[in-house]
Amino acid sequence: MSSSAPPSDAAPPAGEPSGRNHLRRFLTIWIVASVIATPLVAIFLGPILPPGKASDAAAGQVTDFTVTLSLATPVLLLVVLYLIYAIVNFRQPQGAALEGPALRGHVGLQTVWILISCVLIITLATYATFRLEQGYGAGSGSGPTPLTKPSGPKLPVQVIAQQWAFTYRYPTYGGVETTHLELPVNTMVEFHVTSLDVIHSFWAYQLGVKADANPNVDNIAFVKPTKIETFEVHCAELCGLWHGAMFDHGHVVSRPAFERWIAEQQRFFAPVTKQLPKYSRTYLPEPLRRGE
Ligand SMILES: [Cu+2]
């Protein structure tokens, strides 16, 4: 250790590691730590990451978080281990707080730094683009004409946000509008998210869905719930005084339970359904409808 060595710009005394040896020693420590820590992060931390695995979109997000966290682990270790290494090895004796010689224009170091940064960013951008396309928008709203759509049958469910509640319309079940959200398990759902007044955001946390709810916009988000459970629904866009109270719970249920529930909703809301405007992908906000 150099803590007792006098500060000097000269070559290190005999027995002290040179700059090259420091580099080799530090790289060895970093590589060993990364090789041990990265799989541990992926194996033990990955499975408990939010938002859980209650849908295809949510499970995809857990995978993406695990991949990015695993990629970030060696970077974090590089920074933390270097700090510790520097404190231990390059600390100056008390009372001798002298600055070392200035370092300028190290072409090798700069090239390696820029190259590694570029490789990391390009890798992440490519991975993210691929995953977004593969996951039909990865649980986020893709606007009225999504670039990629799942094949096969889909259950359309319209999410209507307004200050300060969500209601849900099922166009394939007579356009009934309910105050609760129920979805059948293992069915591809096509959310059509819109708003009647200001901007909101439909966030079904455990399903991994977060889609902007904007007036006069049909924002489509796909999700396939894979677990029977209760999930939270929050508004995720500051939308006025009671934004914080704009939440409720949705339920993923079995297909027969869903059919029973929606039939019940159709019966219960029949008098209201008759009064509703015809099902539409978007609705004009009230002041616009009145021509103000
Ligand atoms: Cu809100």
GROMACS .gro file of N, CA, C and O in nm, residues 31-140:
model
  440
   31ILE      N    1  -1.322  -0.775  -1.356
   31ILE     CA    2  -1.375  -0.885  -1.439
   31ILE      C    3  -1.426  -0.999  -1.349
   31ILE      O    4  -1.536  -1.050  -1.369
   32VAL      N    5  -1.350  -1.034  -1.247
   32VAL     CA    6  -1.393  -1.142  -1.157
   32VAL      C    7  -1.525  -1.103  -1.088
   32VAL      O    8  -1.620  -1.181  -1.083
   33ALA      N    9  -1.531  -0.979  -1.037
   33ALA     CA   10  -1.653  -0.933  -0.969
   33ALA      C   11  -1.771  -0.934  -1.065
   33ALA      O   12  -1.882  -0.976  -1.028
   34SER      N   13  -1.749  -0.890  -1.190
   34SER     CA   14  -1.858  -0.885  -1.288
   34SER      C   15  -1.906  -1.025  -1.323
   34SER      O   16  -2.027  -1.049  -1.334
   35VAL      N   17  -1.812  -1.116  -1.341
   35VAL     CA   18  -1.848  -1.254  -1.378
   35VAL      C   19  -1.929  -1.319  -1.266
   35VAL      O   20  -2.021  -1.395  -1.290
   36ILE      N   21  -1.899  -1.284  -1.142
   36ILE     CA   22  -1.975  -1.341  -1.029
   36ILE      C   23  -2.109  -1.269  -1.012
   36ILE      O   24  -2.214  -1.332  -0.997
   37ALA      N   25  -2.105  -1.134  -1.015
   37ALA     CA   26  -2.226  -1.058  -0.978
   37ALA      C   27  -2.334  -1.058  -1.087
   37ALA      O   28  -2.453  -1.064  -1.055
   38THR      N   29  -2.293  -1.054  -1.214
   38THR     CA   30  -2.394  -1.042  -1.321
   38THR      C   31  -2.492  -1.159  -1.323
   38THR      O   32  -2.614  -1.136  -1.324
   39PRO      N   33  -2.444  -1.286  -1.320
   39PRO     CA   34  -2.543  -1.395  -1.315
   39PRO      C   35  -2.627  -1.393  -1.188
   39PRO      O   36  -2.747  -1.426  -1.193
   40LEU      N   37  -2.570  -1.349  -1.076
   40LEU     CA   38  -2.646  -1.344  -0.950
   40LEU      C   39  -2.762  -1.244  -0.963
   40LEU      O   40  -2.874  -1.271  -0.921
   41VAL      N   41  -2.732  -1.129  -1.024
   41VAL     CA   42  -2.836  -1.027  -1.046
   41VAL      C   43  -2.945  -1.084  -1.135
   41VAL      O   44  -3.065  -1.073  -1.107
   42ALA      N   45  -2.905  -1.150  -1.246
   42ALA     CA   46  -3.003  -1.203  -1.341
   42ALA      C   47  -3.086  -1.314  -1.277
   42ALA      O   48  -3.207  -1.322  -1.298
   43ILE      N   49  -3.022  -1.399  -1.197
   43ILE     CA   50  -3.092  -1.517  -1.143
   43ILE      C   51  -3.179  -1.480  -1.022
   43ILE      O   52  -3.293  -1.524  -1.012
   44PHE      N   53  -3.126  -1.399  -0.932
   44PHE     CA   54  -3.199  -1.375  -0.806
   44PHE      C   55  -3.280  -1.246  -0.806
   44PHE      O   56  -3.386  -1.239  -0.746
   45LEU      N   57  -3.229  -1.141  -0.872
   45LEU     CA   58  -3.301  -1.013  -0.870
   45LEU      C   59  -3.403  -1.008  -0.985
   45LEU      O   60  -3.513  -0.954  -0.968
   46GLY      N   61  -3.367  -1.064  -1.100
   46GLY     CA   62  -3.454  -1.061  -1.218
   46GLY      C   63  -3.596  -1.104  -1.190
   46GLY      O   64  -3.692  -1.031  -1.217
   47PRO      N   65  -3.616  -1.224  -1.132
   47PRO     CA   66  -3.754  -1.276  -1.115
   47PRO      C   67  -3.841  -1.192  -1.021
   47PRO      O   68  -3.963  -1.203  -1.027
   48ILE      N   69  -3.781  -1.111  -0.934
   48ILE     CA   70  -3.865  -1.034  -0.841
   48ILE      C   71  -3.884  -0.889  -0.886
   48ILE      O   72  -3.936  -0.806  -0.813
   49LEU      N   73  -3.840  -0.858  -1.008
   49LEU     CA   74  -3.855  -0.720  -1.056
   49LEU      C   75  -4.001  -0.691  -1.091
   49LEU      O   76  -4.074  -0.781  -1.133
   50PRO      N   77  -4.044  -0.564  -1.076
   50PRO     CA   78  -4.180  -0.528  -1.117
   50PRO      C   79  -4.192  -0.530  -1.269
   50PRO      O   80  -4.089  -0.523  -1.337
   51PRO      N   81  -4.311  -0.539  -1.329
   51PRO     CA   82  -4.442  -0.543  -1.262
   51PRO      C   83  -4.493  -0.685  -1.238
   51PRO      O   84  -4.613  -0.702  -1.221
   52GLY      N   85  -4.406  -0.786  -1.237
   52GLY     CA   86  -4.454  -0.923  -1.220
   52GLY      C   87  -4.485  -0.987  -1.354
   52GLY      O   88  -4.453  -0.931  -1.459
   53LYS      N   89  -4.550  -1.102  -1.351
   53LYS     CA   90  -4.572  -1.175  -1.477
   53LYS      C   91  -4.719  -1.210  -1.497
   53LYS      O   92  -4.753  -1.323  -1.527
   54ALA      N   93  -4.806  -1.108  -1.479
   54ALA     CA   94  -4.949  -1.135  -1.491
   54ALA      C   95  -5.000  -1.124  -1.634
   54ALA      O   96  -5.117  -1.147  -1.660
   55SER      N   97  -4.913  -1.085  -1.727
   55SER     CA   98  -4.955  -1.077  -1.868
   55SER      C   99  -4.832  -1.093  -1.955
   55SER      O  100  -4.719  -1.088  -1.906
   56ASP      N  101  -4.856  -1.107  -2.088
   56ASP     CA  102  -4.742  -1.117  -2.179
   56ASP      C  103  -4.660  -0.989  -2.176
   56ASP      O  104  -4.537  -0.992  -2.173
   57ALA      N  105  -4.728  -0.873  -2.172
   57ALA     CA  106  -4.656  -0.745  -2.172
   57ALA      C  107  -4.574  -0.730  -2.044
   57ALA      O  108  -4.457  -0.689  -2.048
   58ALA      N  109  -4.635  -0.764  -1.928
   58ALA     CA  110  -4.565  -0.751  -1.799
   58ALA      C  111  -4.443  -0.844  -1.796
   58ALA      O  112  -4.333  -0.802  -1.755
   59ALA      N  113  -4.462  -0.969  -1.840
   59ALA     CA  114  -4.350  -1.064  -1.839
   59ALA      C  115  -4.238  -1.015  -1.930
   59ALA      O  116  -4.119  -1.030  -1.898
   60GLY      N  117  -4.276  -0.955  -2.043
   60GLY     CA  118  -4.176  -0.900  -2.135
   60GLY      C  119  -4.097  -0.787  -2.070
   60GLY      O  120  -3.976  -0.776  -2.089
   61GLN      N  121  -4.168  -0.706  -1.990
   61GLN     CA  122  -4.099  -0.596  -1.923
   61GLN      C  123  -4.001  -0.649  -1.818
   61GLN      O  124  -3.892  -0.595  -1.801
   62VAL      N  125  -4.041  -0.756  -1.747
   62VAL     CA  126  -3.950  -0.817  -1.648
   62VAL      C  127  -3.824  -0.868  -1.720
   62VAL      O  128  -3.711  -0.846  -1.673
   63THR      N  129  -3.843  -0.930  -1.837
   63THR     CA  130  -3.727  -0.977  -1.915
   63THR      C  131  -3.638  -0.859  -1.953
   63THR      O  132  -3.515  -0.866  -1.938
   64ASP      N  133  -3.700  -0.751  -2.001
   64ASP     CA  134  -3.620  -0.636  -2.045
   64ASP      C  135  -3.545  -0.573  -1.927
   64ASP      O  136  -3.429  -0.534  -1.940
   65PHE      N  137  -3.613  -0.563  -1.813
   65PHE     CA  138  -3.547  -0.507  -1.695
   65PHE      C  139  -3.430  -0.596  -1.653
   65PHE      O  140  -3.324  -0.546  -1.612
   66THR      N  141  -3.449  -0.727  -1.662
   66THR     CA  142  -3.342  -0.820  -1.623
   66THR      C  143  -3.222  -0.804  -1.716
   66THR      O  144  -3.108  -0.798  -1.670
   67VAL      N  145  -3.249  -0.794  -1.846
   67VAL     CA  146  -3.139  -0.779  -1.943
   67VAL      C  147  -3.065  -0.647  -1.919
   67VAL      O  148  -2.942  -0.645  -1.911
   68THR      N  149  -3.140  -0.538  -1.903
   68THR     CA  150  -3.073  -0.408  -1.889
   68THR      C  151  -3.002  -0.397  -1.755
   68THR      O  152  -2.893  -0.341  -1.746
   69LEU      N  153  -3.062  -0.455  -1.651
   69LEU     CA  154  -2.997  -0.451  -1.520
   69LEU      C  155  -2.868  -0.536  -1.522
   69LEU      O  156  -2.766  -0.497  -1.464
   70SER      N  157  -2.872  -0.648  -1.593
   70SER     CA  158  -2.753  -0.732  -1.603
   70SER      C  159  -2.644  -0.658  -1.681
   70SER      O  160  -2.526  -0.665  -1.646
   71LEU      N  161  -2.684  -0.585  -1.787
   71LEU     CA  162  -2.586  -0.508  -1.863
   71LEU      C  163  -2.527  -0.394  -1.778
   71LEU      O  164  -2.411  -0.357  -1.793
   72ALA      N  165  -2.612  -0.339  -1.690
   72ALA     CA  166  -2.567  -0.226  -1.609
   72ALA      C  167  -2.477  -0.269  -1.494
   72ALA      O  168  -2.401  -0.188  -1.441
   73THR      N  169  -2.487  -0.397  -1.455
   73THR     CA  170  -2.411  -0.442  -1.339
   73THR      C  171  -2.259  -0.423  -1.356
   73THR      O  172  -2.195  -0.364  -1.267
   74PRO      N  173  -2.197  -0.467  -1.466
   74PRO     CA  174  -2.053  -0.443  -1.480
   74PRO      C  175  -2.018  -0.294  -1.484
   74PRO      O  176  -1.911  -0.255  -1.435
   75VAL      N  177  -2.108  -0.212  -1.539
   75VAL     CA  178  -2.080  -0.068  -1.546
   75VAL      C  179  -2.079  -0.009  -1.404
   75VAL      O  180  -1.989   0.067  -1.366
   76LEU      N  181  -2.180  -0.048  -1.325
   76LEU     CA  182  -2.186   0.000  -1.186
   76LEU      C  183  -2.064  -0.049  -1.107
   76LEU      O  184  -2.002   0.027  -1.032
   77LEU      N  185  -2.029  -0.176  -1.128
   77LEU     CA  186  -1.913  -0.232  -1.057
   77LEU      C  187  -1.786  -0.158  -1.096
   77LEU      O  188  -1.700  -0.134  -1.011
   78LEU      N  189  -1.774  -0.123  -1.223
   78LEU     CA  190  -1.655  -0.050  -1.269
   78LEU      C  191  -1.637   0.079  -1.190
   78LEU      O  192  -1.529   0.110  -1.141
   79VAL      N  193  -1.747   0.153  -1.175
   79VAL     CA  194  -1.742   0.282  -1.106
   79VAL      C  195  -1.713   0.262  -0.956
   79VAL      O  196  -1.621   0.322  -0.900
   80VAL      N  197  -1.792   0.174  -0.893
   80VAL     CA  198  -1.780   0.156  -0.747
   80VAL      C  199  -1.645   0.094  -0.712
   80VAL      O  200  -1.575   0.141  -0.620
   81LEU      N  201  -1.605  -0.010  -0.786
   81LEU     CA  202  -1.478  -0.076  -0.754
   81LEU      C  203  -1.361   0.017  -0.779
   81LEU      O  204  -1.264   0.018  -0.703
   82TYR      N  205  -1.369   0.100  -0.884
   82TYR     CA  206  -1.258   0.192  -0.908
   82TYR      C  207  -1.247   0.294  -0.795
   82TYR      O  208  -1.136   0.327  -0.751
   83LEU      N  209  -1.362   0.341  -0.746
   83LEU     CA  210  -1.359   0.436  -0.634
   83LEU      C  211  -1.290   0.373  -0.514
   83LEU      O  212  -1.202   0.433  -0.451
   84ILE      N  213  -1.331   0.249  -0.481
   84ILE     CA  214  -1.271   0.180  -0.366
   84ILE      C  215  -1.122   0.156  -0.391
   84ILE      O  216  -1.037   0.183  -0.304
   85TYR      N  217  -1.088   0.112  -0.513
   85TYR     CA  218  -0.949   0.083  -0.547
   85TYR      C  219  -0.864   0.210  -0.533
   85TYR      O  220  -0.754   0.207  -0.478
   86ALA      N  221  -0.919   0.322  -0.581
   86ALA     CA  222  -0.844   0.448  -0.576
   86ALA      C  223  -0.825   0.494  -0.432
   86ALA      O  224  -0.716   0.539  -0.393
   87ILE      N  225  -0.930   0.479  -0.351
   87ILE     CA  226  -0.919   0.521  -0.210
   87ILE      C  227  -0.813   0.439  -0.138
   87ILE      O  228  -0.730   0.490  -0.063
   88VAL      N  229  -0.812   0.309  -0.167
   88VAL     CA  230  -0.718   0.220  -0.098
   88VAL      C  231  -0.575   0.242  -0.148
   88VAL      O  232  -0.481   0.252  -0.070
   89ASN      N  233  -0.558   0.254  -0.280
   89ASN     CA  234  -0.423   0.252  -0.336
   89ASN      C  235  -0.360   0.388  -0.363
   89ASN      O  236  -0.238   0.401  -0.361
   90PHE      N  237  -0.441   0.487  -0.393
   90PHE     CA  238  -0.383   0.615  -0.435
   90PHE      C  239  -0.405   0.724  -0.331
   90PHE      O  240  -0.391   0.842  -0.360
   91ARG      N  241  -0.439   0.683  -0.210
   91ARG     CA  242  -0.461   0.782  -0.104
   91ARG      C  243  -0.327   0.844  -0.065
   91ARG      O  244  -0.227   0.773  -0.053
   92GLN      N  245  -0.329   0.974  -0.044
   92GLN     CA  246  -0.205   1.040  -0.003
   92GLN      C  247  -0.199   1.047   0.149
   92GLN      O  248  -0.302   1.047   0.216
   93PRO      N  249  -0.077   1.052   0.203
   93PRO     CA  250  -0.067   1.060   0.348
   93PRO      C  251  -0.126   1.193   0.397
   93PRO      O  252  -0.130   1.290   0.322
   94GLN      N  253  -0.175   1.191   0.520
   94GLN     CA  254  -0.237   1.312   0.577
   94GLN      C  255  -0.143   1.431   0.567
   94GLN      O  256  -0.023   1.417   0.590
   95GLY      N  257  -0.197   1.547   0.534
   95GLY     CA  258  -0.117   1.667   0.529
   95GLY      C  259  -0.041   1.683   0.398
   95GLY      O  260   0.036   1.777   0.383
   96ALA      N  261  -0.056   1.591   0.307
   96ALA     CA  262   0.017   1.600   0.181
   96ALA      C  263  -0.080   1.595   0.064
   96ALA      O  264  -0.064   1.516  -0.027
   97ALA      N  265  -0.185   1.678   0.072
   97ALA     CA  266  -0.288   1.674  -0.032
   97ALA      C  267  -0.240   1.745  -0.158
   97ALA      O  268  -0.276   1.858  -0.186
   98LEU      N  269  -0.153   1.679  -0.231
   98LEU     CA  270  -0.100   1.738  -0.353
   98LEU      C  271  -0.173   1.681  -0.475
   98LEU      O  272  -0.212   1.564  -0.473
   99GLU      N  273  -0.189   1.765  -0.574
   99GLU     CA  274  -0.251   1.715  -0.697
   99GLU      C  275  -0.150   1.637  -0.778
   99GLU      O  276  -0.032   1.673  -0.782
  100GLY      N  277  -0.197   1.533  -0.844
  100GLY     CA  278  -0.109   1.457  -0.933
  100GLY      C  279  -0.089   1.533  -1.062
  100GLY      O  280  -0.151   1.638  -1.083
  101PRO      N  281  -0.004   1.483  -1.149
  101PRO     CA  282   0.016   1.550  -1.277
  101PRO      C  283  -0.111   1.544  -1.362
  101PRO      O  284  -0.185   1.447  -1.356
  102ALA      N  285  -0.137   1.653  -1.435
  102ALA     CA  286  -0.259   1.658  -1.519
  102ALA      C  287  -0.250   1.555  -1.631
  102ALA      O  288  -0.143   1.532  -1.687
  103LEU      N  289  -0.364   1.493  -1.659
  103LEU     CA  290  -0.369   1.396  -1.769
  103LEU      C  291  -0.444   1.460  -1.885
  103LEU      O  292  -0.555   1.511  -1.867
  104ARG      N  293  -0.380   1.461  -2.002
  104ARG     CA  294  -0.449   1.521  -2.117
  104ARG      C  295  -0.426   1.435  -2.240
  104ARG      O  296  -0.317   1.380  -2.258
  105GLY      N  297  -0.532   1.426  -2.322
  105GLY     CA  298  -0.518   1.367  -2.454
  105GLY      C  299  -0.462   1.227  -2.458
  105GLY      O  300  -0.365   1.200  -2.529
  106HIS      N  301  -0.523   1.137  -2.382
  106HIS     CA  302  -0.483   0.996  -2.389
  106HIS      C  303  -0.567   0.929  -2.499
  106HIS      O  304  -0.682   0.891  -2.477
  107VAL      N  305  -0.511   0.919  -2.618
  107VAL     CA  306  -0.587   0.873  -2.735
  107VAL      C  307  -0.643   0.732  -2.711
  107VAL      O  308  -0.760   0.705  -2.741
  108GLY      N  309  -0.564   0.644  -2.657
  108GLY     CA  310  -0.607   0.506  -2.634
  108GLY      C  311  -0.729   0.501  -2.544
  108GLY      O  312  -0.830   0.437  -2.576
  109LEU      N  313  -0.719   0.571  -2.431
  109LEU     CA  314  -0.828   0.571  -2.333
  109LEU      C  315  -0.955   0.631  -2.392
  109LEU      O  316  -1.065   0.578  -2.376
  110GLN      N  317  -0.937   0.744  -2.464
  110GLN     CA  318  -1.054   0.811  -2.523
  110GLN      C  319  -1.122   0.720  -2.627
  110GLN      O  320  -1.244   0.711  -2.632
  111THR      N  321  -1.041   0.653  -2.707
  111THR     CA  322  -1.096   0.566  -2.811
  111THR      C  323  -1.174   0.452  -2.747
  111THR      O  324  -1.288   0.424  -2.787
  112VAL      N  325  -1.115   0.388  -2.645
  112VAL     CA  326  -1.182   0.277  -2.577
  112VAL      C  327  -1.313   0.325  -2.514
  112VAL      O  328  -1.417   0.262  -2.526
  113TRP      N  329  -1.307   0.441  -2.449
  113TRP     CA  330  -1.426   0.498  -2.382
  113TRP      C  331  -1.538   0.521  -2.481
  113TRP      O  332  -1.653   0.481  -2.459
  114ILE      N  333  -1.505   0.587  -2.595
  114ILE     CA  334  -1.607   0.618  -2.695
  114ILE      C  335  -1.661   0.490  -2.758
  114ILE      O  336  -1.782   0.474  -2.776
  115LEU      N  337  -1.571   0.396  -2.785
  115LEU     CA  338  -1.613   0.270  -2.848
  115LEU      C  339  -1.709   0.192  -2.759
  115LEU      O  340  -1.815   0.148  -2.802
  116ILE      N  341  -1.673   0.179  -2.630
  116ILE     CA  342  -1.758   0.103  -2.537
  116ILE      C  343  -1.893   0.172  -2.522
  116ILE      O  344  -1.998   0.107  -2.525
  117SER      N  345  -1.893   0.305  -2.510
  117SER     CA  346  -2.020   0.379  -2.497
  117SER      C  347  -2.107   0.356  -2.620
  117SER      O  348  -2.227   0.331  -2.610
  118CYS      N  349  -2.044   0.365  -2.739
  118CYS     CA  350  -2.120   0.347  -2.864
  118CYS      C  351  -2.179   0.206  -2.871
  118CYS      O  352  -2.296   0.190  -2.904
  119VAL      N  353  -2.097   0.107  -2.840
  119VAL     CA  354  -2.143  -0.032  -2.848
  119VAL      C  355  -2.260  -0.053  -2.752
  119VAL      O  356  -2.363  -0.111  -2.788
  120LEU      N  357  -2.248  -0.001  -2.629
  120LEU     CA  358  -2.356  -0.018  -2.531
  120LEU      C  359  -2.484   0.048  -2.578
  120LEU      O  360  -2.592  -0.012  -2.573
  121ILE      N  361  -2.473   0.171  -2.628
  121ILE     CA  362  -2.593   0.246  -2.668
  121ILE      C  363  -2.658   0.181  -2.790
  121ILE      O  364  -2.780   0.164  -2.796
  122ILE      N  365  -2.576   0.143  -2.889
  122ILE     CA  366  -2.632   0.082  -3.010
  122ILE      C  367  -2.697  -0.053  -2.976
  122ILE      O  368  -2.805  -0.086  -3.025
  123THR      N  369  -2.632  -0.130  -2.887
  123THR     CA  370  -2.689  -0.258  -2.846
  123THR      C  371  -2.824  -0.236  -2.779
  123THR      O  372  -2.923  -0.304  -2.811
  124LEU      N  373  -2.831  -0.141  -2.686
  124LEU     CA  374  -2.956  -0.115  -2.614
  124LEU      C  375  -3.065  -0.066  -2.709
  124LEU      O  376  -3.181  -0.108  -2.699
  125ALA      N  377  -3.028   0.023  -2.802
  125ALA     CA  378  -3.128   0.077  -2.895
  125ALA      C  379  -3.182  -0.033  -2.986
  125ALA      O  380  -3.302  -0.042  -3.012
  126THR      N  381  -3.092  -0.121  -3.032
  126THR     CA  382  -3.135  -0.231  -3.120
  126THR      C  383  -3.226  -0.327  -3.043
  126THR      O  384  -3.333  -0.366  -3.090
  127TYR      N  385  -3.184  -0.364  -2.924
  127TYR     CA  386  -3.261  -0.456  -2.840
  127TYR      C  387  -3.400  -0.396  -2.811
  127TYR      O  388  -3.502  -0.463  -2.826
  128ALA      N  389  -3.402  -0.267  -2.773
  128ALA     CA  390  -3.529  -0.203  -2.736
  128ALA      C  391  -3.623  -0.197  -2.856
  128ALA      O  392  -3.743  -0.224  -2.843
  129THR      N  393  -3.570  -0.164  -2.973
  129THR     CA  394  -3.654  -0.155  -3.093
  129THR      C  395  -3.712  -0.292  -3.127
  129THR      O  396  -3.832  -0.306  -3.155
  130PHE      N  397  -3.628  -0.394  -3.119
  130PHE     CA  398  -3.671  -0.531  -3.149
  130PHE      C  399  -3.780  -0.575  -3.051
  130PHE      O  400  -3.884  -0.628  -3.090
  131ARG      N  401  -3.760  -0.547  -2.924
  131ARG     CA  402  -3.856  -0.589  -2.821
  131ARG      C  403  -3.988  -0.514  -2.834
  131ARG      O  404  -4.095  -0.568  -2.807
  132LEU      N  405  -3.979  -0.386  -2.870
  132LEU     CA  406  -4.100  -0.304  -2.886
  132LEU      C  407  -4.185  -0.361  -2.999
  132LEU      O  408  -4.307  -0.374  -2.987
  133GLU      N  409  -4.119  -0.397  -3.108
  133GLU     CA  410  -4.189  -0.450  -3.225
  133GLU      C  411  -4.244  -0.590  -3.195
  133GLU      O  412  -4.358  -0.622  -3.227
  134GLN      N  413  -4.163  -0.670  -3.126
  134GLN     CA  414  -4.200  -0.808  -3.095
  134GLN      C  415  -4.319  -0.812  -2.997
  134GLN      O  416  -4.402  -0.901  -3.002
  135GLY      N  417  -4.324  -0.713  -2.906
  135GLY     CA  418  -4.428  -0.712  -2.803
  135GLY      C  419  -4.546  -0.625  -2.838
  135GLY      O  420  -4.621  -0.584  -2.749
  136TYR      N  421  -4.568  -0.595  -2.966
  136TYR     CA  422  -4.681  -0.514  -3.012
  136TYR      C  423  -4.691  -0.384  -2.932
  136TYR      O  424  -4.798  -0.345  -2.886
  137GLY      N  425  -4.580  -0.316  -2.914
  137GLY     CA  426  -4.581  -0.189  -2.842
  137GLY      C  427  -4.548  -0.205  -2.695
  137GLY      O  428  -4.546  -0.108  -2.620
  138ALA      N  429  -4.523  -0.330  -2.651
  138ALA     CA  430  -4.477  -0.357  -2.515
  138ALA      C  431  -4.567  -0.299  -2.407
  138ALA      O  432  -4.521  -0.251  -2.304
  139GLY      N  433  -4.699  -0.300  -2.432
  139GLY     CA  434  -4.791  -0.255  -2.327
  139GLY      C  435  -4.819  -0.106  -2.329
  139GLY      O  436  -4.899  -0.057  -2.252
  140SER      N  437  -4.752  -0.034  -2.418
  140SER     CA  438  -4.780   0.109  -2.425
  140SER      C  439  -4.874   0.134  -2.542
  140SER      O  440  -4.884   0.052  -2.632
   0.00000   0.00000   0.00000
